[in-house]
JSON list of C-alpha atoms in Angstrom, two decimals:
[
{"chain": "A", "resi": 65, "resn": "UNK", "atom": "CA", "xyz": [127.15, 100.62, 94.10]},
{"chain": "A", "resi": 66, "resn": "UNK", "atom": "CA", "xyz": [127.29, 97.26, 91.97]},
{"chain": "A", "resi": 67, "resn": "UNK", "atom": "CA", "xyz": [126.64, 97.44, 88.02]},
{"chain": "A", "resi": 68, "resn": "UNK", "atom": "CA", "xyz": [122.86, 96.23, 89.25]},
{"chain": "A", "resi": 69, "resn": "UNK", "atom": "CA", "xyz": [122.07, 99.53, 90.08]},
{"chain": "A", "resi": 70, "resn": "UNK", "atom": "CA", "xyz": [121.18, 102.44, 87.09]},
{"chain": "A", "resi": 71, "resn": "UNK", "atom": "CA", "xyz": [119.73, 105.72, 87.72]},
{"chain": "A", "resi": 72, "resn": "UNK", "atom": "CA", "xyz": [116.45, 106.97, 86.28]},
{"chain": "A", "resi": 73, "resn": "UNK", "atom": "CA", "xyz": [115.08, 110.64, 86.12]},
{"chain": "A", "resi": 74, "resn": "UNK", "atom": "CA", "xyz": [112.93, 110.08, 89.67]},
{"chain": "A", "resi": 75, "resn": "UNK", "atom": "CA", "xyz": [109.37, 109.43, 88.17]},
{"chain": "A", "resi": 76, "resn": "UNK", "atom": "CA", "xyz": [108.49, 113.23, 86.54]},
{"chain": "A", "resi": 77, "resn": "UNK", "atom": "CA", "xyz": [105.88, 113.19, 84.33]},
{"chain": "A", "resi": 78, "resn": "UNK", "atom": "CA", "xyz": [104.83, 109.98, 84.89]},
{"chain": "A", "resi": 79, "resn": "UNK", "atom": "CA", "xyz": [100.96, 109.94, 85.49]},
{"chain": "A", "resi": 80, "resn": "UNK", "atom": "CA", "xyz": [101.57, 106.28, 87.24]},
{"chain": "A", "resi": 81, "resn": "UNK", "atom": "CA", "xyz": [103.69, 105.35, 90.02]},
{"chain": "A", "resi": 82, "resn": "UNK", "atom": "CA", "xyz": [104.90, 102.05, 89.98]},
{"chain": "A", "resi": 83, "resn": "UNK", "atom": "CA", "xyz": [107.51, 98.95, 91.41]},
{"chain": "A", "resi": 84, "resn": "UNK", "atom": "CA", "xyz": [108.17, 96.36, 89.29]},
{"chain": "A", "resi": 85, "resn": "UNK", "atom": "CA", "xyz": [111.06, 93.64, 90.15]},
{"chain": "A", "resi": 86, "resn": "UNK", "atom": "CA", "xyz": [112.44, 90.46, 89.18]},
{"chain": "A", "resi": 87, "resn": "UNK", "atom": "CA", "xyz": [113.23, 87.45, 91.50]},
{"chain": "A", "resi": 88, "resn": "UNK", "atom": "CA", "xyz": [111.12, 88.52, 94.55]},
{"chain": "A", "resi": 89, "resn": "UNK", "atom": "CA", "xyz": [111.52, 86.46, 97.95]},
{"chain": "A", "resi": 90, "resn": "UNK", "atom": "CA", "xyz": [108.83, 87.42, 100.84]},
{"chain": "A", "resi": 91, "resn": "UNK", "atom": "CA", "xyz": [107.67, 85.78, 104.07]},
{"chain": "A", "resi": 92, "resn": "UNK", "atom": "CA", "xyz": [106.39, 87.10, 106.91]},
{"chain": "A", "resi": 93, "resn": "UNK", "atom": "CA", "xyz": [105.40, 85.75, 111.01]},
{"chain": "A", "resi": 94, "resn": "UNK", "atom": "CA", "xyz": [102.66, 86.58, 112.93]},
{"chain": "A", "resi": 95, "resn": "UNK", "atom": "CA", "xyz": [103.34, 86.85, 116.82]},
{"chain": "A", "resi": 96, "resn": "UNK", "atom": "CA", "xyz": [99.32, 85.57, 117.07]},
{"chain": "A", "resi": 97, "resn": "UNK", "atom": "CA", "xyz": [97.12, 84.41, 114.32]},
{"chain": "A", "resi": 98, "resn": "UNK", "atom": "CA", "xyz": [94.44, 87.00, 115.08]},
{"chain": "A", "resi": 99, "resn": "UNK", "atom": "CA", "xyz": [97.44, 89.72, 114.99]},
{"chain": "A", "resi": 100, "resn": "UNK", "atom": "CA", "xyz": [97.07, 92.14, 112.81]},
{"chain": "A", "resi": 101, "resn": "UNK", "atom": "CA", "xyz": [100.49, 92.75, 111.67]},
{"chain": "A", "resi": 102, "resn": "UNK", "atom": "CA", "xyz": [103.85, 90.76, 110.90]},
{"chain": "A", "resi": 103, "resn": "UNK", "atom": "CA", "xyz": [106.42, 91.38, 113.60]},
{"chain": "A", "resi": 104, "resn": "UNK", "atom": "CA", "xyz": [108.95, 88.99, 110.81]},
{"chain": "A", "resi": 105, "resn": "UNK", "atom": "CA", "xyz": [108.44, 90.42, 107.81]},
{"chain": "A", "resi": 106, "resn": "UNK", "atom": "CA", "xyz": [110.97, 89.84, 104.69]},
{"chain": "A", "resi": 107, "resn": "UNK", "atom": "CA", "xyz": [110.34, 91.82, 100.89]},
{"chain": "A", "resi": 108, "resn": "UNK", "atom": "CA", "xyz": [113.32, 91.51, 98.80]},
{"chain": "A", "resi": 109, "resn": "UNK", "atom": "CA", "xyz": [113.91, 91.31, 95.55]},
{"chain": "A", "resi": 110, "resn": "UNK", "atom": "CA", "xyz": [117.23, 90.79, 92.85]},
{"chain": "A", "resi": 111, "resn": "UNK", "atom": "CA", "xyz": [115.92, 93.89, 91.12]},
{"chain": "A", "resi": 112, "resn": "UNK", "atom": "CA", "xyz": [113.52, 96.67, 91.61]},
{"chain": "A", "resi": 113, "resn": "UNK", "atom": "CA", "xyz": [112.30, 98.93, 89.16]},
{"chain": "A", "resi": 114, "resn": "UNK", "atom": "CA", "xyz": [110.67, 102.24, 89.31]},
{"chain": "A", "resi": 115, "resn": "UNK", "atom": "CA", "xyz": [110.75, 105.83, 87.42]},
{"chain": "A", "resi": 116, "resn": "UNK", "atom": "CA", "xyz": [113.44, 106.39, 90.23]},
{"chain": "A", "resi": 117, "resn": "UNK", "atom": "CA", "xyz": [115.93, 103.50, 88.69]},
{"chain": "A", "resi": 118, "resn": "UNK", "atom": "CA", "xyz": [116.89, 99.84, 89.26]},
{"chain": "A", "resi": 119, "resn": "UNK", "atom": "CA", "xyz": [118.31, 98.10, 92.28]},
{"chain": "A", "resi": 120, "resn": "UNK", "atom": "CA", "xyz": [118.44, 95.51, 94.79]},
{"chain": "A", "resi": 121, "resn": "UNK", "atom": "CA", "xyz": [115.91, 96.30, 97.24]},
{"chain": "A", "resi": 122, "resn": "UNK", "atom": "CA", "xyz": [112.46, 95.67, 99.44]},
{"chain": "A", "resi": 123, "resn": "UNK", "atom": "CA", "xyz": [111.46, 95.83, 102.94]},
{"chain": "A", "resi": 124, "resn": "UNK", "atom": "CA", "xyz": [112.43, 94.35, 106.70]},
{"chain": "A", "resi": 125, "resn": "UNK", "atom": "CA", "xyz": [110.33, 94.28, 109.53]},
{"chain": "A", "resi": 126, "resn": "UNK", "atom": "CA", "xyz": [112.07, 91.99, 111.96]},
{"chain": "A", "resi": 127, "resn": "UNK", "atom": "CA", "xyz": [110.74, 91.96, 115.88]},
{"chain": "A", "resi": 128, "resn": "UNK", "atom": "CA", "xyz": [110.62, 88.44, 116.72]},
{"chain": "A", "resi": 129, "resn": "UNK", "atom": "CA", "xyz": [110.59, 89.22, 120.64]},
{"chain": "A", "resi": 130, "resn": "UNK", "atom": "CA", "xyz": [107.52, 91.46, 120.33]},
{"chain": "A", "resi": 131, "resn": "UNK", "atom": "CA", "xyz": [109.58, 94.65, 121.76]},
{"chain": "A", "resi": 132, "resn": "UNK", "atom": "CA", "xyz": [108.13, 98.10, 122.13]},
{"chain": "A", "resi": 133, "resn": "UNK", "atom": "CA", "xyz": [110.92, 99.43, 119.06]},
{"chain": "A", "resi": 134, "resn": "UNK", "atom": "CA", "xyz": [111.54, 97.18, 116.76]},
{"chain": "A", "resi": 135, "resn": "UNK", "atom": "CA", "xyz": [115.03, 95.33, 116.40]},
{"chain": "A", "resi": 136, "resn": "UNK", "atom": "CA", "xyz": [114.91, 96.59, 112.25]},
{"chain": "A", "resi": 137, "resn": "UNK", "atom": "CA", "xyz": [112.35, 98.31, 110.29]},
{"chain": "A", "resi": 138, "resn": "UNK", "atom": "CA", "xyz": [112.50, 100.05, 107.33]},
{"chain": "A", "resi": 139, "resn": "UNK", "atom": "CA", "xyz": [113.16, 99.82, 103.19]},
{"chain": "A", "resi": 140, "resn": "UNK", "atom": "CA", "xyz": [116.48, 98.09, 102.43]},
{"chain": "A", "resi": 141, "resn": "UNK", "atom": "CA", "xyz": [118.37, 99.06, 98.92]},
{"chain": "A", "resi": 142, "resn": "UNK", "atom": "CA", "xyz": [121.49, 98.94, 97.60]},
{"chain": "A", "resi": 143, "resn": "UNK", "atom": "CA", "xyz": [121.45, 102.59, 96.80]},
{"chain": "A", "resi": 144, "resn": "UNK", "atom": "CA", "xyz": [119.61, 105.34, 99.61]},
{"chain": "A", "resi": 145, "resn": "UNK", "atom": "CA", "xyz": [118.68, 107.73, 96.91]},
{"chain": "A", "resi": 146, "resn": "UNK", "atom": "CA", "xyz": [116.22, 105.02, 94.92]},
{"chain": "A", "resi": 147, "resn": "UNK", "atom": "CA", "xyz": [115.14, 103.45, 98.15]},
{"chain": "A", "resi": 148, "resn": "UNK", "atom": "CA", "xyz": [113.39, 106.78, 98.86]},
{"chain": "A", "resi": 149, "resn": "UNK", "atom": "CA", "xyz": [111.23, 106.23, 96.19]},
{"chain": "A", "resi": 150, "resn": "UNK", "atom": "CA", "xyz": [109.21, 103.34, 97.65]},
{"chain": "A", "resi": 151, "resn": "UNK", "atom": "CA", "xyz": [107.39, 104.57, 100.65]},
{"chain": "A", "resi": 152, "resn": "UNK", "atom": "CA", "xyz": [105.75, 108.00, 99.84]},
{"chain": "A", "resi": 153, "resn": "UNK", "atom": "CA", "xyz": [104.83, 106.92, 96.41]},
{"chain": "A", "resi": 154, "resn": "UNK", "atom": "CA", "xyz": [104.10, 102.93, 96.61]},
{"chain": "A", "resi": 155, "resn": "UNK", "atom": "CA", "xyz": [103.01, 102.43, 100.73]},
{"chain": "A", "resi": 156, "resn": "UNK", "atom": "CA", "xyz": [101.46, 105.99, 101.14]},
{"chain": "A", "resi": 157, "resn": "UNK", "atom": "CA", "xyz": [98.80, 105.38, 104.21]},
{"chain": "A", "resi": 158, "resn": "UNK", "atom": "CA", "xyz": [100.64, 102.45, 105.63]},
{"chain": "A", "resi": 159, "resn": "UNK", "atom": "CA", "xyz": [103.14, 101.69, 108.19]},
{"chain": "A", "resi": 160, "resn": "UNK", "atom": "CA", "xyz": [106.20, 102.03, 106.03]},
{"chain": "A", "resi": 161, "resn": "UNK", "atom": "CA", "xyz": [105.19, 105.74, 104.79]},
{"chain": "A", "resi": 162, "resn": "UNK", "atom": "CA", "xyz": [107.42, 107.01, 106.39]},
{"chain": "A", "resi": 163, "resn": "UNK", "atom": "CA", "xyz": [109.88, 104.38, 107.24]},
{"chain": "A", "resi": 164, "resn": "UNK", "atom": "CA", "xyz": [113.64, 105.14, 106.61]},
{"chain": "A", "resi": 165, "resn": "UNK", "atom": "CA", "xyz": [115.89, 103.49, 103.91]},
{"chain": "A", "resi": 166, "resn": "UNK", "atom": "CA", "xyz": [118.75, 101.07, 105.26]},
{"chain": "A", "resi": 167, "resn": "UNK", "atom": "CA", "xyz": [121.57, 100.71, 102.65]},
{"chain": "A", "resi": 168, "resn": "UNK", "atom": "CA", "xyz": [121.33, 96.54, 102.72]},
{"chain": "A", "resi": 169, "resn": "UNK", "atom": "CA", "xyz": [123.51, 93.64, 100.41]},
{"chain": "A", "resi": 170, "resn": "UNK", "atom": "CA", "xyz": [121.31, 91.57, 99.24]},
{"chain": "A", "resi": 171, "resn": "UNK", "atom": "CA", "xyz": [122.32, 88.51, 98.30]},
{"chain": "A", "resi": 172, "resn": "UNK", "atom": "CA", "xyz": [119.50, 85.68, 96.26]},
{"chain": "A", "resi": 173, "resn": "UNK", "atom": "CA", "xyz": [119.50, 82.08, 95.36]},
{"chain": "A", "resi": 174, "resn": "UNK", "atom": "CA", "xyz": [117.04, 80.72, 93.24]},
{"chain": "A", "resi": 175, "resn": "UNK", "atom": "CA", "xyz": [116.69, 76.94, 92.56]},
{"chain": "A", "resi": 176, "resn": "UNK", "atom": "CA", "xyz": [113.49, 77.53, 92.06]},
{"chain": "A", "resi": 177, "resn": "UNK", "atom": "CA", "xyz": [110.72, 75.11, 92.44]},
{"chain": "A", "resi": 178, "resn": "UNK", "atom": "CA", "xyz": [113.19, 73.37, 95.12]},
{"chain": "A", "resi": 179, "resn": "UNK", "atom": "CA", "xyz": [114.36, 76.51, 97.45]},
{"chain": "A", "resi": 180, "resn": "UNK", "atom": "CA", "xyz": [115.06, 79.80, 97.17]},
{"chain": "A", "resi": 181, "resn": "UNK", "atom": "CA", "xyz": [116.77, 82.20, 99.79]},
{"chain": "A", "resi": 182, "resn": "UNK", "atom": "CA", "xyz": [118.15, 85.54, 100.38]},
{"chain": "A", "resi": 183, "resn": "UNK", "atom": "CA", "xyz": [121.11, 86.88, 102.71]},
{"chain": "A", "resi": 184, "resn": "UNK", "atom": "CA", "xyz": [120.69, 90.61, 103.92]},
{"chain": "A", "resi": 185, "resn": "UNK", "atom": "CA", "xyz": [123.30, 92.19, 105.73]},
{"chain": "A", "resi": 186, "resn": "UNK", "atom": "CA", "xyz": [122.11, 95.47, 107.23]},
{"chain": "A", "resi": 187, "resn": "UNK", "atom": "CA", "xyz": [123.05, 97.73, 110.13]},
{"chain": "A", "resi": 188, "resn": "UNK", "atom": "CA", "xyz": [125.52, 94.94, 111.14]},
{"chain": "A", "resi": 189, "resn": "UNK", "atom": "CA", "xyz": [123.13, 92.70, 111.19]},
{"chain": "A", "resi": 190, "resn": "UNK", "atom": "CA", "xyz": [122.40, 89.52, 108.82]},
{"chain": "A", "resi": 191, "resn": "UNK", "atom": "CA", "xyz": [119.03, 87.98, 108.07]},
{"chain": "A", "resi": 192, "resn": "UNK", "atom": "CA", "xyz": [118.70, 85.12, 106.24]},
{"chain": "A", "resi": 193, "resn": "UNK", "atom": "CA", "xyz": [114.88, 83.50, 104.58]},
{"chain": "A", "resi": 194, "resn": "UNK", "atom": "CA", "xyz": [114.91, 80.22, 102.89]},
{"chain": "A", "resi": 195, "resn": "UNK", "atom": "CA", "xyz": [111.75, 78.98, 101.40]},
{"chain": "A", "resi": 196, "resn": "UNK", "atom": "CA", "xyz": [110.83, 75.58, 100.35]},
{"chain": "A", "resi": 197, "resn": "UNK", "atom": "CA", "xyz": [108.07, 73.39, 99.06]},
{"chain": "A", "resi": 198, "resn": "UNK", "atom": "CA", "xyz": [106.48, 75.57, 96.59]},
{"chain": "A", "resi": 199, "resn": "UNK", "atom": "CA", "xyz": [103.09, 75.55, 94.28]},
{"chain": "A", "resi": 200, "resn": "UNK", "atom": "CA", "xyz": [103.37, 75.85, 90.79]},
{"chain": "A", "resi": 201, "resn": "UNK", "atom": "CA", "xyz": [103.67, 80.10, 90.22]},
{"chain": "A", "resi": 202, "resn": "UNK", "atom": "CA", "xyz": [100.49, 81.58, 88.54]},
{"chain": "A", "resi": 203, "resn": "UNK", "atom": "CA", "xyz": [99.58, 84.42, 88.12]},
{"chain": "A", "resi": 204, "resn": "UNK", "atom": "CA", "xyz": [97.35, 87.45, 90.45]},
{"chain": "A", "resi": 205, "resn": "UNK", "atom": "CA", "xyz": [95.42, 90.12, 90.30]},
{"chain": "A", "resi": 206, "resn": "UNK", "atom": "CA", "xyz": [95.14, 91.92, 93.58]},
{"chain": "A", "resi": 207, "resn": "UNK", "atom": "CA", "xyz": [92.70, 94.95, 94.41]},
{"chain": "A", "resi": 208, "resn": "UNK", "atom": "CA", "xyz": [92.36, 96.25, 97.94]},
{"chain": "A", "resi": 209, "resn": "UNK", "atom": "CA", "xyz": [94.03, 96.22, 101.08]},
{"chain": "A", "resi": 210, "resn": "UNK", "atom": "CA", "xyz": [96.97, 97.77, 99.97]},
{"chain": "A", "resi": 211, "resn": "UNK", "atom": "CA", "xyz": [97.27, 101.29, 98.22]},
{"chain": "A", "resi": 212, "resn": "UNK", "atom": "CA", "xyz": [98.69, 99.71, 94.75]},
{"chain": "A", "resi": 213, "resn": "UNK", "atom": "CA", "xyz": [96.97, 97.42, 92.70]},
{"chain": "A", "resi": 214, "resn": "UNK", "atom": "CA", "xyz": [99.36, 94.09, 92.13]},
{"chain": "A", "resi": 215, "resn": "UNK", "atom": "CA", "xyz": [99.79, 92.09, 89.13]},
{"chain": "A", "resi": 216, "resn": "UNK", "atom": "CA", "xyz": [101.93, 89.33, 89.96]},
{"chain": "A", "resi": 217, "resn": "UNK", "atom": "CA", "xyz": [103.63, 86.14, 89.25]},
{"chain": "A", "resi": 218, "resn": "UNK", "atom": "CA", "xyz": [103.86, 83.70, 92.50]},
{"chain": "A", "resi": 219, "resn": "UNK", "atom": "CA", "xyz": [104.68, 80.28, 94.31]},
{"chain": "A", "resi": 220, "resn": "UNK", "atom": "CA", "xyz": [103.37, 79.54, 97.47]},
{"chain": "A", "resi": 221, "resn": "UNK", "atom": "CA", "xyz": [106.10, 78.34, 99.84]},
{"chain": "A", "resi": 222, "resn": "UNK", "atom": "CA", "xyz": [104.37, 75.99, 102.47]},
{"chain": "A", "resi": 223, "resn": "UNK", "atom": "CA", "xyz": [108.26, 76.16, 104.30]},
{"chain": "A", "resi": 224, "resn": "UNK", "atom": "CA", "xyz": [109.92, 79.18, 105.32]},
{"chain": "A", "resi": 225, "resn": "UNK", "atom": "CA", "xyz": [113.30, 79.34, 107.99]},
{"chain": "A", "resi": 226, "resn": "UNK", "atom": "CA", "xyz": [113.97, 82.89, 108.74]},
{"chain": "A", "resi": 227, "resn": "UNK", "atom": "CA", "xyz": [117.05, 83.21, 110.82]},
{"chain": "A", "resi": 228, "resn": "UNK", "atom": "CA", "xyz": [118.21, 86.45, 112.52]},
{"chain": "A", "resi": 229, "resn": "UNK", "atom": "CA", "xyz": [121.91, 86.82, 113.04]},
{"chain": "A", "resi": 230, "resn": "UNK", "atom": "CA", "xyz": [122.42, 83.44, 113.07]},
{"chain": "A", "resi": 231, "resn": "UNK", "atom": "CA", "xyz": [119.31, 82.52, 115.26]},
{"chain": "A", "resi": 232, "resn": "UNK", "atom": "CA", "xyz": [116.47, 80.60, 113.61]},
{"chain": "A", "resi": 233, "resn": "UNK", "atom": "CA", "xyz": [112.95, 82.31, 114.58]},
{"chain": "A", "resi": 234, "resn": "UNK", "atom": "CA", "xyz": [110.08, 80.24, 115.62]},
{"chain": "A", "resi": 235, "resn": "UNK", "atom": "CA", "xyz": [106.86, 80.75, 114.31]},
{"chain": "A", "resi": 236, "resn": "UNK", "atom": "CA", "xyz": [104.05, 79.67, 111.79]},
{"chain": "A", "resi": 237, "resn": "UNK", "atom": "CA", "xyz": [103.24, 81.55, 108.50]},
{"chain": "A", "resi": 238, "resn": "UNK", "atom": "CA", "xyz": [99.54, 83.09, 108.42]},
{"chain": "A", "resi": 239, "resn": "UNK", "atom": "CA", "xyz": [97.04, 81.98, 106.69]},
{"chain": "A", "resi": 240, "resn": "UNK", "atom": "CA", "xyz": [97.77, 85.18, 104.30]},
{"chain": "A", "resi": 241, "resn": "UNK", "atom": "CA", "xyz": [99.93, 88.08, 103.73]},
{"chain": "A", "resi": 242, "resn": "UNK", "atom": "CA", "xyz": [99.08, 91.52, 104.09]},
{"chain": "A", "resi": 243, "resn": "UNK", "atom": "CA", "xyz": [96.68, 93.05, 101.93]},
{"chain": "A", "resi": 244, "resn": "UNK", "atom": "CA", "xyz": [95.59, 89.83, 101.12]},
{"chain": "A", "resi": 245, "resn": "UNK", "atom": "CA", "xyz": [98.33, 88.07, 99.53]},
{"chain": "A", "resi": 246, "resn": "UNK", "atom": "CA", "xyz": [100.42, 84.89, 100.20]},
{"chain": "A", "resi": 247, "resn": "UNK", "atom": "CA", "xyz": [102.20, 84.34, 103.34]},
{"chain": "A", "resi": 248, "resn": "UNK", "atom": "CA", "xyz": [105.78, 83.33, 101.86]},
{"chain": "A", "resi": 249, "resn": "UNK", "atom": "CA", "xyz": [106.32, 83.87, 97.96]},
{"chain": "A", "resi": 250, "resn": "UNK", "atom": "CA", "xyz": [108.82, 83.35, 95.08]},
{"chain": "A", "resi": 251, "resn": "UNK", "atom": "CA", "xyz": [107.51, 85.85, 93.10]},
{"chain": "A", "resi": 252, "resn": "UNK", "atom": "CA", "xyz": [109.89, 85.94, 89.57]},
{"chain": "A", "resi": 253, "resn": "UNK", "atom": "CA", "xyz": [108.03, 88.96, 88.18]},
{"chain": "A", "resi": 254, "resn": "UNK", "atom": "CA", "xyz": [105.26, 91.47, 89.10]},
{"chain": "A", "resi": 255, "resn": "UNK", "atom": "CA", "xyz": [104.11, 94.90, 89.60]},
{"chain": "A", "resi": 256, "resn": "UNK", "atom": "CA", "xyz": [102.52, 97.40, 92.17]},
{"chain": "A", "resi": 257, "resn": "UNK", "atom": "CA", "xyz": [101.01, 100.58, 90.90]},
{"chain": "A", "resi": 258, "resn": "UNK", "atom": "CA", "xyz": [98.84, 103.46, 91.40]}
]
């Protein structure tokens, strides 16, 4: 565990749950435009906060060959324990409800508005999302589609590379994210809550 990560006392009596983070890097493919879901799908951050603690962390969906199971899926953080925090009490009624915690390095660069990236090394594997070409950041406010509300701080990368143990993965970025947000994202502050 690196000095980035501090305990907190889980979220009891707090009437809210909530993620906050700082230095957020997301992208996600489509196998089809029409498709409902990502099969590439990267949600990292430096930092994440909730009642749980602080820590590297996010989410990886990566199945860039369309197979039945998934090549990685799940929440990545540096520490298990506060990773187990995110899906029953920030995705509850999605796919990643359930979905188990990978302990992950995460590793960010931000040169931010010319690129920012992130290294993840996970279950022997390394992934690897540069963005590129970026909006100026403003800021959201984002009702619906998700179960959290979001109140966030983003830049619209119009270039993404997402690489996949050293293998670059072809695809375009939707026309949005999920839930209605951007399709690839520096994101230097925001929150999700309930």
């Amino acid at each position: 565990m690196s000095n980035l990560t501090i305990k907190g006392n889980g979220g009891a009596h707090y009437k809210t749950d909530f993620l906050s983070w700082f230095d957020g890097v997301d992208a996600m493919l489509k196998p089809t435009p029409d498709a409902p879901m990502p099969n590439v799908l990267v949600h990292v951050a430096r930092i994440t906060n909730t009642p749980a603690g602080m820590t590297p962390g996010g989410m990886l969906l990566i199945n860039p060959d369309n197979k039945e199971m998934p090549d990685l899926f799940g929440f990545i953080c540096e520490d298990e324990e506060l990773g187990k925090y995110y899906g029953p009490k920030i995705f509850k009624g999605t796919p990643f409800e359930n979905a188990p915690v990978l302990v992950a390095k995460i590793t960010m660069n931000i040169d931010f508005p010319n690129s920012v990236s992130t290294k993840i090394e996970v279950a022997g594997h390394v992934i690897e999302l540069e963005l590129s070409n970026f909006d100026e950041a403003q800021f959201y406010h984002r009702e619906g589609g998700m179960p959290f509300t979001q109140n966030v701080v983003e830049a619209l990368a119009h270039t993404a590379t997402f690489k996949f143990d050293g293998r670059v993965l072809e695809g375009q970025l939707p026309e949005s994210g999920i839930g209605g947000g951007l399709p690839a994202v520096y994101s230097p502050s925001g929150i999700y809550h309930i």
